[in-house]
Amino acid sequence: MIGADGGFMTEPVEGSPAFERVPVLAGGYAEPAAYLRWYEQRNGSRHALSAQASLDLWQRELPAGWLAARLGPSPRCLIEGCASTNNVTALLGFLWRQGVPRPQIDVIDLIDLPAFGALDARARFHQADAGDLSGLYGDGSIDLVLQDHMMNCAPVARYGAILGELSRVLRAGGLAMLNYTDPSAFPAPRGTGLERRLGLEGDLAPALTGLSAAERLICTDDGFIAVTLPLGNLEYFIPFEALAGRLAEAGLRIEALRLTEGLDHNAVDGDGLACRRHHCLLVPCPR
Ligand SMILES: C[S@@+](CC[C@H](N)C(=O)[O-])C[C@H]1O[C@@H](n2cnc3c(N)ncnc32)[C@H](O)[C@@H]1O
């Protein structure tokens, strides 16, 4: 059953790791190795699903040296959610072109990425929940956060905690680059049949074969859940206006916003969901 917050109506287990509390289906995140392999396969040589596209957009939009003037030569950077192995390379290249030569980069993900060989020696990796970074980062300790579609992979019930932590760890004058797909370009959802199967025992993946993007799209009280191919992972979408309200509540101001549209991701993997991506530059409001 889909709850008002877009997550499953499961009993939260007190003290259990966040990874176990998020609604995962058979396969997918329960099989991180398979998930990461599949992600890399879809990424292809263009790294099409990685943060590269978003960083390229800001590279075109921002005046040369804008980030250097803002963050200095050696900012502390945090990548939140990192299924693509080239994200560190992409961020280093972007910062270099922006006149930032010596960033320190941390990466956090719910998946223990180094355990699956998905690491880059130029960054420090931590297995952590973006909704609770208290054990890793103090208040105002980060200059730049890069979050590319991570919140589309997190239950809406976790948005408050994730944005609260983002706002807390950013220093005054710091910056977050957040990319979020909202449902405004989606087809009309036809996933009622699938909804009845969510949360049941057994492998969901075979039931997804041949379903269109609309048939894998489920309406919730506040937005949509997409059941993705091929592993049955859930992705979460709320209207951008609702997200903007949550950003404001968390003390984050939208300094710039750019929209791009496209299919997620291409006809080859058959997912084909029409996505309107919101590329935001966020700054923490004065406390
Ligand atoms: C769609 S991928 C990120 C896409 C990004 N463009 C990339 O190339 O890495 C989502 C990633 O976020 C991670 N993730 C989801 N929720 C998270 C959370 N609460 N904290 C940290 N990582 C999370 C997932 O494990 C997954 O690796």
PDB file of C-alpha atoms and ligand atoms in Angstrom:
ATOM      1  CA  MET A   1       0.000   0.000   0.000  1.00  0.00           C
ATOM      2  CA  ILE A   2       1.308   3.439  -0.866  1.00  0.00           C
ATOM      3  CA  GLY A   3       1.198   5.870   2.026  1.00  0.00           C
ATOM      4  CA  ALA A   4       0.491   9.579   1.951  1.00  0.00           C
ATOM      5  CA  ASP A   5       4.210  10.291   1.970  1.00  0.00           C
ATOM      6  CA  GLY A   6       4.836   8.189  -1.117  1.00  0.00           C
ATOM      7  CA  GLY A   7       6.544   5.409   0.814  1.00  0.00           C
ATOM      8  CA  PHE A   8       5.304   1.973   1.699  1.00  0.00           C
ATOM      9  CA  MET A   9       3.230   1.584   4.805  1.00  0.00           C
ATOM     10  CA  THR A  10       5.859  -0.547   6.505  1.00  0.00           C
ATOM     11  CA  GLU A  11       6.560  -0.516  10.216  1.00  0.00           C
ATOM     12  CA  PRO A  12       9.779   1.455  10.756  1.00  0.00           C
ATOM     13  CA  VAL A  13      12.143  -0.634  12.836  1.00  0.00           C
ATOM     14  CA  GLU A  14      13.590   1.451  15.635  1.00  0.00           C
ATOM     15  CA  GLY A  15      17.364   1.689  15.312  1.00  0.00           C
ATOM     16  CA  SER A  16      17.563  -0.231  12.034  1.00  0.00           C
ATOM     17  CA  PRO A  17      19.827   1.224   9.341  1.00  0.00           C
ATOM     18  CA  ALA A  18      18.062   3.571   6.938  1.00  0.00           C
ATOM     19  CA  PHE A  19      18.971   1.245   4.099  1.00  0.00           C
ATOM     20  CA  GLU A  20      16.675  -1.416   5.528  1.00  0.00           C
ATOM     21  CA  ARG A  21      13.847   1.021   6.111  1.00  0.00           C
ATOM     22  CA  VAL A  22      13.648   2.313   2.543  1.00  0.00           C
ATOM     23  CA  PRO A  23      11.141   0.422   0.452  1.00  0.00           C
ATOM     24  CA  VAL A  24      13.168  -1.784  -1.801  1.00  0.00           C
ATOM     25  CA  LEU A  25      11.884  -4.548  -3.967  1.00  0.00           C
ATOM     26  CA  ALA A  26      13.355  -7.868  -4.885  1.00  0.00           C
ATOM     27  CA  GLY A  27      16.533  -7.246  -6.859  1.00  0.00           C
ATOM     28  CA  GLY A  28      17.650  -3.652  -7.240  1.00  0.00           C
ATOM     29  CA  TYR A  29      19.171  -2.134  -4.153  1.00  0.00           C
ATOM     30  CA  ALA A  30      18.857  -5.437  -2.385  1.00  0.00           C
ATOM     31  CA  GLU A  31      21.411  -6.541  -4.990  1.00  0.00           C
ATOM     32  CA  PRO A  32      23.744  -3.538  -5.163  1.00  0.00           C
ATOM     33  CA  ALA A  33      26.282  -5.311  -7.347  1.00  0.00           C
ATOM     34  CA  ALA A  34      23.624  -6.011 -10.000  1.00  0.00           C
ATOM     35  CA  TYR A  35      22.267  -2.489  -9.663  1.00  0.00           C
ATOM     36  CA  LEU A  36      25.678  -0.878 -10.136  1.00  0.00           C
ATOM     37  CA  ARG A  37      26.509  -3.137 -13.092  1.00  0.00           C
ATOM     38  CA  TRP A  38      23.213  -2.326 -14.771  1.00  0.00           C
ATOM     39  CA  TYR A  39      23.677   1.385 -14.084  1.00  0.00           C
ATOM     40  CA  GLU A  40      27.110   1.402 -15.689  1.00  0.00           C
ATOM     41  CA  GLN A  41      25.759  -0.516 -18.660  1.00  0.00           C
ATOM     42  CA  ARG A  42      23.018   2.066 -19.217  1.00  0.00           C
ATOM     43  CA  ASN A  43      25.499   4.877 -18.680  1.00  0.00           C
ATOM     44  CA  GLY A  44      27.467   3.797 -21.727  1.00  0.00           C
ATOM     45  CA  SER A  45      30.583   5.585 -22.883  1.00  0.00           C
ATOM     46  CA  ARG A  46      28.812   8.969 -22.712  1.00  0.00           C
ATOM     47  CA  HIS A  47      28.108   8.502 -18.981  1.00  0.00           C
ATOM     48  CA  ALA A  48      24.619   9.604 -19.876  1.00  0.00           C
ATOM     49  CA  LEU A  49      23.036   8.942 -16.468  1.00  0.00           C
ATOM     50  CA  SER A  50      25.834  10.473 -14.442  1.00  0.00           C
ATOM     51  CA  ALA A  51      26.124  13.997 -13.077  1.00  0.00           C
ATOM     52  CA  GLN A  52      28.106  14.896 -16.216  1.00  0.00           C
ATOM     53  CA  ALA A  53      25.093  16.305 -18.114  1.00  0.00           C
ATOM     54  CA  SER A  54      24.097  18.545 -15.236  1.00  0.00           C
ATOM     55  CA  LEU A  55      27.652  19.791 -14.750  1.00  0.00           C
ATOM     56  CA  ASP A  56      27.961  20.437 -18.505  1.00  0.00           C
ATOM     57  CA  LEU A  57      24.818  22.541 -18.310  1.00  0.00           C
ATOM     58  CA  TRP A  58      26.216  24.682 -15.487  1.00  0.00           C
ATOM     59  CA  GLN A  59      29.535  24.911 -17.297  1.00  0.00           C
ATOM     60  CA  ARG A  60      27.676  26.503 -20.227  1.00  0.00           C
ATOM     61  CA  GLU A  61      25.584  28.744 -17.972  1.00  0.00           C
ATOM     62  CA  LEU A  62      28.039  30.056 -15.398  1.00  0.00           C
ATOM     63  CA  PRO A  63      30.551  32.768 -16.234  1.00  0.00           C
ATOM     64  CA  ALA A  64      34.134  31.512 -16.310  1.00  0.00           C
ATOM     65  CA  GLY A  65      35.678  31.519 -12.851  1.00  0.00           C
ATOM     66  CA  TRP A  66      32.351  32.116 -11.112  1.00  0.00           C
ATOM     67  CA  LEU A  67      32.781  29.123  -8.817  1.00  0.00           C
ATOM     68  CA  ALA A  68      36.407  29.926  -8.047  1.00  0.00           C
ATOM     69  CA  ALA A  69      35.397  33.391  -6.899  1.00  0.00           C
ATOM     70  CA  ARG A  70      32.643  31.877  -4.815  1.00  0.00           C
ATOM     71  CA  LEU A  71      34.311  28.821  -3.285  1.00  0.00           C
ATOM     72  CA  GLY A  72      38.055  29.469  -3.471  1.00  0.00           C
ATOM     73  CA  PRO A  73      40.763  27.123  -4.820  1.00  0.00           C
ATOM     74  CA  SER A  74      40.274  24.217  -2.423  1.00  0.00           C
ATOM     75  CA  PRO A  75      36.617  23.749  -1.517  1.00  0.00           C
ATOM     76  CA  ARG A  76      35.297  20.792   0.453  1.00  0.00           C
ATOM     77  CA  CYS A  77      32.849  19.035  -1.869  1.00  0.00           C
ATOM     78  CA  LEU A  78      30.326  16.308  -1.205  1.00  0.00           C
ATOM     79  CA  ILE A  79      28.695  14.082  -3.829  1.00  0.00           C
ATOM     80  CA  GLU A  80      25.445  12.640  -2.447  1.00  0.00           C
ATOM     81  CA  GLY A  81      24.374   9.419  -4.211  1.00  0.00           C
ATOM     82  CA  CYS A  82      26.861   8.039  -6.704  1.00  0.00           C
ATOM     83  CA  ALA A  83      25.776   5.117  -8.846  1.00  0.00           C
ATOM     84  CA  SER A  84      28.018   6.258 -11.732  1.00  0.00           C
ATOM     85  CA  THR A  85      31.726   5.675 -11.393  1.00  0.00           C
ATOM     86  CA  ASN A  86      32.649   8.766 -13.415  1.00  0.00           C
ATOM     87  CA  ASN A  87      31.020  11.326 -11.113  1.00  0.00           C
ATOM     88  CA  VAL A  88      34.305  12.179  -9.403  1.00  0.00           C
ATOM     89  CA  THR A  89      36.017  12.671 -12.776  1.00  0.00           C
ATOM     90  CA  ALA A  90      33.082  14.784 -13.966  1.00  0.00           C
ATOM     91  CA  LEU A  91      33.167  16.995 -10.867  1.00  0.00           C
ATOM     92  CA  LEU A  92      36.958  17.401 -10.973  1.00  0.00           C
ATOM     93  CA  GLY A  93      36.786  18.408 -14.653  1.00  0.00           C
ATOM     94  CA  PHE A  94      33.966  20.853 -14.067  1.00  0.00           C
ATOM     95  CA  LEU A  95      35.739  22.475 -11.110  1.00  0.00           C
ATOM     96  CA  TRP A  96      39.007  22.669 -13.027  1.00  0.00           C
ATOM     97  CA  ARG A  97      37.293  24.465 -15.907  1.00  0.00           C
ATOM     98  CA  GLN A  98      35.720  26.799 -13.340  1.00  0.00           C
ATOM     99  CA  GLY A  99      39.179  27.696 -12.006  1.00  0.00           C
ATOM    100  CA  VAL A 100      39.026  25.463  -8.915  1.00  0.00           C
ATOM    101  CA  PRO A 101      42.217  23.357  -8.995  1.00  0.00           C
ATOM    102  CA  ARG A 102      42.365  21.540  -5.634  1.00  0.00           C
ATOM    103  CA  PRO A 103      38.961  20.431  -4.360  1.00  0.00           C
ATOM    104  CA  GLN A 104      38.613  17.836  -1.620  1.00  0.00           C
ATOM    105  CA  ILE A 105      35.881  15.448  -2.619  1.00  0.00           C
ATOM    106  CA  ASP A 106      33.818  13.139  -0.405  1.00  0.00           C
ATOM    107  CA  VAL A 107      31.205  10.728  -1.737  1.00  0.00           C
ATOM    108  CA  ILE A 108      28.361   9.246   0.280  1.00  0.00           C
ATOM    109  CA  ASP A 109      25.903   6.564  -0.777  1.00  0.00           C
ATOM    110  CA  LEU A 110      23.623   4.082   0.965  1.00  0.00           C
ATOM    111  CA  ILE A 111      25.522   1.421  -0.962  1.00  0.00           C
ATOM    112  CA  ASP A 112      28.981   0.521   0.272  1.00  0.00           C
ATOM    113  CA  LEU A 113      30.492   1.531  -3.076  1.00  0.00           C
ATOM    114  CA  PRO A 114      34.145   0.590  -2.344  1.00  0.00           C
ATOM    115  CA  ALA A 115      32.998  -2.908  -1.384  1.00  0.00           C
ATOM    116  CA  PHE A 116      31.841  -3.281  -5.001  1.00  0.00           C
ATOM    117  CA  GLY A 117      34.944  -1.693  -6.481  1.00  0.00           C
ATOM    118  CA  ALA A 118      32.972   1.441  -7.412  1.00  0.00           C
ATOM    119  CA  LEU A 119      35.469   3.934  -6.071  1.00  0.00           C
ATOM    120  CA  ASP A 120      37.898   6.599  -7.205  1.00  0.00           C
ATOM    121  CA  ALA A 121      41.132   7.152  -5.299  1.00  0.00           C
ATOM    122  CA  ARG A 122      40.796  10.924  -5.683  1.00  0.00           C
ATOM    123  CA  ALA A 123      37.793  11.001  -3.337  1.00  0.00           C
ATOM    124  CA  ARG A 124      36.893   9.659   0.122  1.00  0.00           C
ATOM    125  CA  PHE A 125      33.932   7.307   0.109  1.00  0.00           C
ATOM    126  CA  HIS A 126      31.515   6.718   2.983  1.00  0.00           C
ATOM    127  CA  GLN A 127      28.498   4.470   3.225  1.00  0.00           C
ATOM    128  CA  ALA A 128      25.939   6.860   4.689  1.00  0.00           C
ATOM    129  CA  ASP A 129      22.383   8.127   4.483  1.00  0.00           C
ATOM    130  CA  ALA A 130      22.101  11.687   3.160  1.00  0.00           C
ATOM    131  CA  GLY A 131      19.328  12.087   5.721  1.00  0.00           C
ATOM    132  CA  ASP A 132      21.748  11.642   8.629  1.00  0.00           C
ATOM    133  CA  LEU A 133      25.271  12.905   8.139  1.00  0.00           C
ATOM    134  CA  SER A 134      25.817  13.758  11.799  1.00  0.00           C
ATOM    135  CA  GLY A 135      28.575  11.182  12.216  1.00  0.00           C
ATOM    136  CA  LEU A 136      30.539  12.511   9.237  1.00  0.00           C
ATOM    137  CA  TYR A 137      30.128  16.262   8.841  1.00  0.00           C
ATOM    138  CA  GLY A 138      29.743  19.143  11.256  1.00  0.00           C
ATOM    139  CA  ASP A 139      27.520  22.182  10.740  1.00  0.00           C
ATOM    140  CA  GLY A 140      28.743  24.404   7.902  1.00  0.00           C
ATOM    141  CA  SER A 141      31.627  22.074   7.056  1.00  0.00           C
ATOM    142  CA  ILE A 142      30.966  21.661   3.306  1.00  0.00           C
ATOM    143  CA  ASP A 143      31.391  24.258   0.541  1.00  0.00           C
ATOM    144  CA  LEU A 144      29.704  22.446  -2.345  1.00  0.00           C
ATOM    145  CA  VAL A 145      27.152  19.629  -2.461  1.00  0.00           C
ATOM    146  CA  LEU A 146      26.405  17.820  -5.727  1.00  0.00           C
ATOM    147  CA  GLN A 147      23.191  15.843  -5.703  1.00  0.00           C
ATOM    148  CA  ASP A 148      22.090  14.477  -9.070  1.00  0.00           C
ATOM    149  CA  HIS A 149      18.721  12.684  -8.998  1.00  0.00           C
ATOM    150  CA  MET A 150      19.474  11.121  -5.630  1.00  0.00           C
ATOM    151  CA  MET A 151      16.193  12.359  -4.177  1.00  0.00           C
ATOM    152  CA  ASN A 152      14.283  10.726  -7.035  1.00  0.00           C
ATOM    153  CA  CYS A 153      15.618   7.484  -5.571  1.00  0.00           C
ATOM    154  CA  ALA A 154      14.644   8.296  -1.977  1.00  0.00           C
ATOM    155  CA  PRO A 155      11.157   7.950  -0.460  1.00  0.00           C
ATOM    156  CA  VAL A 156       9.403  11.296  -0.100  1.00  0.00           C
ATOM    157  CA  ALA A 157       9.181  10.613   3.630  1.00  0.00           C
ATOM    158  CA  ARG A 158      12.986  11.090   3.751  1.00  0.00           C
ATOM    159  CA  TYR A 159      13.035  14.433   1.896  1.00  0.00           C
ATOM    160  CA  GLY A 160      12.760  16.516   5.073  1.00  0.00           C
ATOM    161  CA  ALA A 161      15.730  14.772   6.679  1.00  0.00           C
ATOM    162  CA  ILE A 162      17.827  14.852   3.482  1.00  0.00           C
ATOM    163  CA  LEU A 163      17.223  18.559   2.838  1.00  0.00           C
ATOM    164  CA  GLY A 164      17.659  19.376   6.537  1.00  0.00           C
ATOM    165  CA  GLU A 165      21.097  17.742   6.494  1.00  0.00           C
ATOM    166  CA  LEU A 166      22.038  19.426   3.217  1.00  0.00           C
ATOM    167  CA  SER A 167      21.191  22.784   4.711  1.00  0.00           C
ATOM    168  CA  ARG A 168      23.019  22.004   7.966  1.00  0.00           C
ATOM    169  CA  VAL A 169      26.317  20.849   6.439  1.00  0.00           C
ATOM    170  CA  LEU A 170      26.578  23.711   3.913  1.00  0.00           C
ATOM    171  CA  ARG A 171      28.610  26.657   5.112  1.00  0.00           C
ATOM    172  CA  ALA A 172      27.192  30.165   4.778  1.00  0.00           C
ATOM    173  CA  GLY A 173      28.100  31.207   1.238  1.00  0.00           C
ATOM    174  CA  GLY A 174      28.304  27.566   0.157  1.00  0.00           C
ATOM    175  CA  LEU A 175      26.402  26.111  -2.754  1.00  0.00           C
ATOM    176  CA  ALA A 176      24.438  22.998  -3.662  1.00  0.00           C
ATOM    177  CA  MET A 177      23.846  21.746  -7.201  1.00  0.00           C
ATOM    178  CA  LEU A 178      20.704  19.668  -7.110  1.00  0.00           C
ATOM    179  CA  ASN A 179      19.037  17.948 -10.054  1.00  0.00           C
ATOM    180  CA  TYR A 180      15.464  16.726  -9.543  1.00  0.00           C
ATOM    181  CA  THR A 181      12.968  15.317 -12.022  1.00  0.00           C
ATOM    182  CA  ASP A 182       9.384  16.298 -11.346  1.00  0.00           C
ATOM    183  CA  PRO A 183       6.343  14.553 -12.838  1.00  0.00           C
ATOM    184  CA  SER A 184       5.089  17.443 -14.989  1.00  0.00           C
ATOM    185  CA  ALA A 185       6.064  15.762 -18.286  1.00  0.00           C
ATOM    186  CA  PHE A 186       4.928  12.256 -17.279  1.00  0.00           C
ATOM    187  CA  PRO A 187       2.255  10.355 -19.174  1.00  0.00           C
ATOM    188  CA  ALA A 188      -1.034   9.650 -17.394  1.00  0.00           C
ATOM    189  CA  PRO A 189      -0.261   6.878 -14.877  1.00  0.00           C
ATOM    190  CA  ARG A 190      -1.690   3.420 -15.527  1.00  0.00           C
ATOM    191  CA  GLY A 191       0.115   1.481 -12.804  1.00  0.00           C
ATOM    192  CA  THR A 192      -2.835   0.445 -10.664  1.00  0.00           C
ATOM    193  CA  GLY A 193      -2.322  -3.217 -11.555  1.00  0.00           C
ATOM    194  CA  LEU A 194       1.292  -3.044 -10.513  1.00  0.00           C
ATOM    195  CA  GLU A 195       0.533  -1.179  -7.310  1.00  0.00           C
ATOM    196  CA  ARG A 196      -1.279  -4.238  -5.988  1.00  0.00           C
ATOM    197  CA  ARG A 197       1.932  -6.251  -6.371  1.00  0.00           C
ATOM    198  CA  LEU A 198       4.255  -3.857  -4.571  1.00  0.00           C
ATOM    199  CA  GLY A 199       5.482  -4.993  -1.211  1.00  0.00           C
ATOM    200  CA  LEU A 200       4.478  -8.607  -1.864  1.00  0.00           C
ATOM    201  CA  GLU A 201       6.961 -11.417  -1.511  1.00  0.00           C
ATOM    202  CA  GLY A 202       8.622 -12.657  -4.652  1.00  0.00           C
ATOM    203  CA  ASP A 203      10.486 -11.229  -7.556  1.00  0.00           C
ATOM    204  CA  LEU A 204       8.671  -8.320  -9.172  1.00  0.00           C
ATOM    205  CA  ALA A 205      11.034  -8.032 -12.147  1.00  0.00           C
ATOM    206  CA  PRO A 206       9.285 -10.633 -14.369  1.00  0.00           C
ATOM    207  CA  ALA A 207       5.982  -8.781 -13.933  1.00  0.00           C
ATOM    208  CA  LEU A 208       7.543  -5.659 -15.420  1.00  0.00           C
ATOM    209  CA  THR A 209       8.344  -7.211 -18.767  1.00  0.00           C
ATOM    210  CA  GLY A 210       6.464  -5.495 -21.562  1.00  0.00           C
ATOM    211  CA  LEU A 211       4.931  -2.805 -19.352  1.00  0.00           C
ATOM    212  CA  SER A 212       5.063   0.732 -20.726  1.00  0.00           C
ATOM    213  CA  ALA A 213       6.407   3.635 -18.666  1.00  0.00           C
ATOM    214  CA  ALA A 214       2.793   4.670 -17.935  1.00  0.00           C
ATOM    215  CA  GLU A 215       1.953   1.160 -16.731  1.00  0.00           C
ATOM    216  CA  ARG A 216       4.853   1.318 -14.294  1.00  0.00           C
ATOM    217  CA  LEU A 217       3.750   4.699 -12.952  1.00  0.00           C
ATOM    218  CA  ILE A 218       1.705   4.818  -9.760  1.00  0.00           C
ATOM    219  CA  CYS A 219      -0.175   7.800  -8.363  1.00  0.00           C
ATOM    220  CA  THR A 220       0.390   8.668  -4.703  1.00  0.00           C
ATOM    221  CA  ASP A 221      -1.168  11.315  -2.470  1.00  0.00           C
ATOM    222  CA  ASP A 222       1.624  13.758  -3.212  1.00  0.00           C
ATOM    223  CA  GLY A 223       3.056  12.674  -6.556  1.00  0.00           C
ATOM    224  CA  PHE A 224       4.153   9.518  -8.345  1.00  0.00           C
ATOM    225  CA  ILE A 225       6.192   6.399  -7.900  1.00  0.00           C
ATOM    226  CA  ALA A 226       7.842   4.840 -10.936  1.00  0.00           C
ATOM    227  CA  VAL A 227       8.751   1.164 -10.849  1.00  0.00           C
ATOM    228  CA  THR A 228      11.885   1.060 -12.955  1.00  0.00           C
ATOM    229  CA  LEU A 229      13.207  -1.537 -15.338  1.00  0.00           C
ATOM    230  CA  PRO A 230      14.694  -4.042 -15.073  1.00  0.00           C
ATOM    231  CA  LEU A 231      15.116  -4.587 -11.317  1.00  0.00           C
ATOM    232  CA  GLY A 232      11.938  -3.025  -9.959  1.00  0.00           C
ATOM    233  CA  ASN A 233      13.562  -0.199  -7.998  1.00  0.00           C
ATOM    234  CA  LEU A 234      11.200   2.557  -6.986  1.00  0.00           C
ATOM    235  CA  GLU A 235      11.718   6.182  -7.940  1.00  0.00           C
ATOM    236  CA  TYR A 236       9.813   9.065  -6.398  1.00  0.00           C
ATOM    237  CA  PHE A 237       8.510  12.294  -7.908  1.00  0.00           C
ATOM    238  CA  ILE A 238       6.655  15.266  -6.456  1.00  0.00           C
ATOM    239  CA  PRO A 239       5.736  18.475  -8.314  1.00  0.00           C
ATOM    240  CA  PHE A 240       8.548  20.987  -8.348  1.00  0.00           C
ATOM    241  CA  GLU A 241       6.386  23.552  -6.523  1.00  0.00           C
ATOM    242  CA  ALA A 242       6.091  21.084  -3.631  1.00  0.00           C
ATOM    243  CA  LEU A 243       9.833  20.456  -3.669  1.00  0.00           C
ATOM    244  CA  ALA A 244      10.481  24.212  -3.713  1.00  0.00           C
ATOM    245  CA  GLY A 245       8.308  24.508  -0.588  1.00  0.00           C
ATOM    246  CA  ARG A 246      10.378  21.814   1.103  1.00  0.00           C
ATOM    247  CA  LEU A 247      13.618  23.549   0.091  1.00  0.00           C
ATOM    248  CA  ALA A 248      12.384  26.783   1.641  1.00  0.00           C
ATOM    249  CA  GLU A 249      11.353  24.938   4.820  1.00  0.00           C
ATOM    250  CA  ALA A 250      14.849  23.474   5.044  1.00  0.00           C
ATOM    251  CA  GLY A 251      16.390  26.951   4.741  1.00  0.00           C
ATOM    252  CA  LEU A 252      17.605  26.581   1.161  1.00  0.00           C
ATOM    253  CA  ARG A 253      17.084  29.340  -1.396  1.00  0.00           C
ATOM    254  CA  ILE A 254      16.970  28.670  -5.141  1.00  0.00           C
ATOM    255  CA  GLU A 255      19.569  30.980  -6.662  1.00  0.00           C
ATOM    256  CA  ALA A 256      19.223  29.670 -10.218  1.00  0.00           C
ATOM    257  CA  LEU A 257      17.009  27.144 -11.954  1.00  0.00           C
ATOM    258  CA  ARG A 258      17.322  25.595 -15.423  1.00  0.00           C
ATOM    259  CA  LEU A 259      14.990  23.042 -16.983  1.00  0.00           C
ATOM    260  CA  THR A 260      15.880  20.307 -19.442  1.00  0.00           C
ATOM    261  CA  GLU A 261      13.696  17.573 -20.864  1.00  0.00           C
ATOM    262  CA  GLY A 262      14.323  14.115 -22.181  1.00  0.00           C
ATOM    263  CA  LEU A 263      13.490  10.469 -21.929  1.00  0.00           C
ATOM    264  CA  ASP A 264      14.828   8.489 -19.019  1.00  0.00           C
ATOM    265  CA  HIS A 265      16.970   7.433 -20.508  1.00  0.00           C
ATOM    266  CA  ASN A 266      16.673   6.112 -24.039  1.00  0.00           C
ATOM    267  CA  ALA A 267      14.703   3.678 -26.096  1.00  0.00           C
ATOM    268  CA  VAL A 268      17.388   1.026 -25.708  1.00  0.00           C
ATOM    269  CA  ASP A 269      16.618   0.214 -22.093  1.00  0.00           C
ATOM    270  CA  GLY A 270      12.918   0.508 -22.693  1.00  0.00           C
ATOM    271  CA  ASP A 271      12.273   2.773 -19.697  1.00  0.00           C
ATOM    272  CA  GLY A 272      11.319   5.767 -21.765  1.00  0.00           C
ATOM    273  CA  LEU A 273       9.768   7.972 -19.080  1.00  0.00           C
ATOM    274  CA  ALA A 274       9.440  11.605 -20.220  1.00  0.00           C
ATOM    275  CA  CYS A 275      11.333  13.607 -17.629  1.00  0.00           C
ATOM    276  CA  ARG A 276      11.495  17.314 -16.881  1.00  0.00           C
ATOM    277  CA  ARG A 277      14.721  17.842 -14.990  1.00  0.00           C
ATOM    278  CA  HIS A 278      15.119  20.753 -12.602  1.00  0.00           C
ATOM    279  CA  HIS A 279      18.727  21.834 -12.258  1.00  0.00           C
ATOM    280  CA  CYS A 280      18.943  24.037  -9.168  1.00  0.00           C
ATOM    281  CA  LEU A 281      21.694  26.084  -7.621  1.00  0.00           C
ATOM    282  CA  LEU A 282      20.844  26.348  -3.938  1.00  0.00           C
ATOM    283  CA  VAL A 283      22.285  28.520  -1.219  1.00  0.00           C
ATOM    284  CA  PRO A 284      21.660  28.249   2.516  1.00  0.00           C
ATOM    285  CA  CYS A 285      19.580  31.078   3.954  1.00  0.00           C
ATOM    286  CA  PRO A 286      21.286  33.084   6.703  1.00  0.00           C
ATOM    287  CA  ARG A 287      20.694  31.355  10.043  1.00  0.00           C
TER     288      ARG A 287
HETATM  289  C1  LIG B   1      19.973   7.283  -9.541  1.00  0.00           C
HETATM  290  S1  LIG B   1      21.392   7.100  -8.601  1.00  0.00           S
HETATM  291  C2  LIG B   1      22.197   8.644  -8.705  1.00  0.00           C
HETATM  292  C3  LIG B   1      22.271   9.177 -10.061  1.00  0.00           C
HETATM  293  C4  LIG B   1      23.492   9.982 -10.303  1.00  0.00           C
HETATM  294  N1  LIG B   1      23.245  10.758 -11.471  1.00  0.00           N
HETATM  295  C5  LIG B   1      24.687   9.079 -10.519  1.00  0.00           C
HETATM  296  O1  LIG B   1      25.100   8.953 -11.645  1.00  0.00           O
HETATM  297  O2  LIG B   1      25.212   8.531  -9.590  1.00  0.00           O
HETATM  298  C6  LIG B   1      20.875   7.165  -6.968  1.00  0.00           C
HETATM  299  C7  LIG B   1      21.964   6.801  -5.983  1.00  0.00           C
HETATM  300  O3  LIG B   1      21.619   7.446  -4.774  1.00  0.00           O
HETATM  301  C8  LIG B   1      21.795   6.533  -3.714  1.00  0.00           C
HETATM  302  N2  LIG B   1      20.889   6.943  -2.643  1.00  0.00           N
HETATM  303  C9  LIG B   1      19.540   6.891  -2.627  1.00  0.00           C
HETATM  304  N3  LIG B   1      19.071   7.375  -1.463  1.00  0.00           N
HETATM  305  C10 LIG B   1      20.146   7.767  -0.738  1.00  0.00           C
HETATM  306  C11 LIG B   1      20.319   8.343   0.542  1.00  0.00           C
HETATM  307  N4  LIG B   1      19.289   8.612   1.331  1.00  0.00           N
HETATM  308  N5  LIG B   1      21.578   8.601   0.960  1.00  0.00           N
HETATM  309  C12 LIG B   1      22.652   8.313   0.185  1.00  0.00           C
HETATM  310  N6  LIG B   1      22.552   7.759  -1.031  1.00  0.00           N
HETATM  311  C13 LIG B   1      21.315   7.482  -1.495  1.00  0.00           C
HETATM  312  C14 LIG B   1      21.492   5.173  -4.310  1.00  0.00           C
HETATM  313  O4  LIG B   1      22.096   4.139  -3.565  1.00  0.00           O
HETATM  314  C15 LIG B   1      22.071   5.307  -5.711  1.00  0.00           C
HETATM  315  O5  LIG B   1      23.410   4.912  -5.773  1.00  0.00           O
END
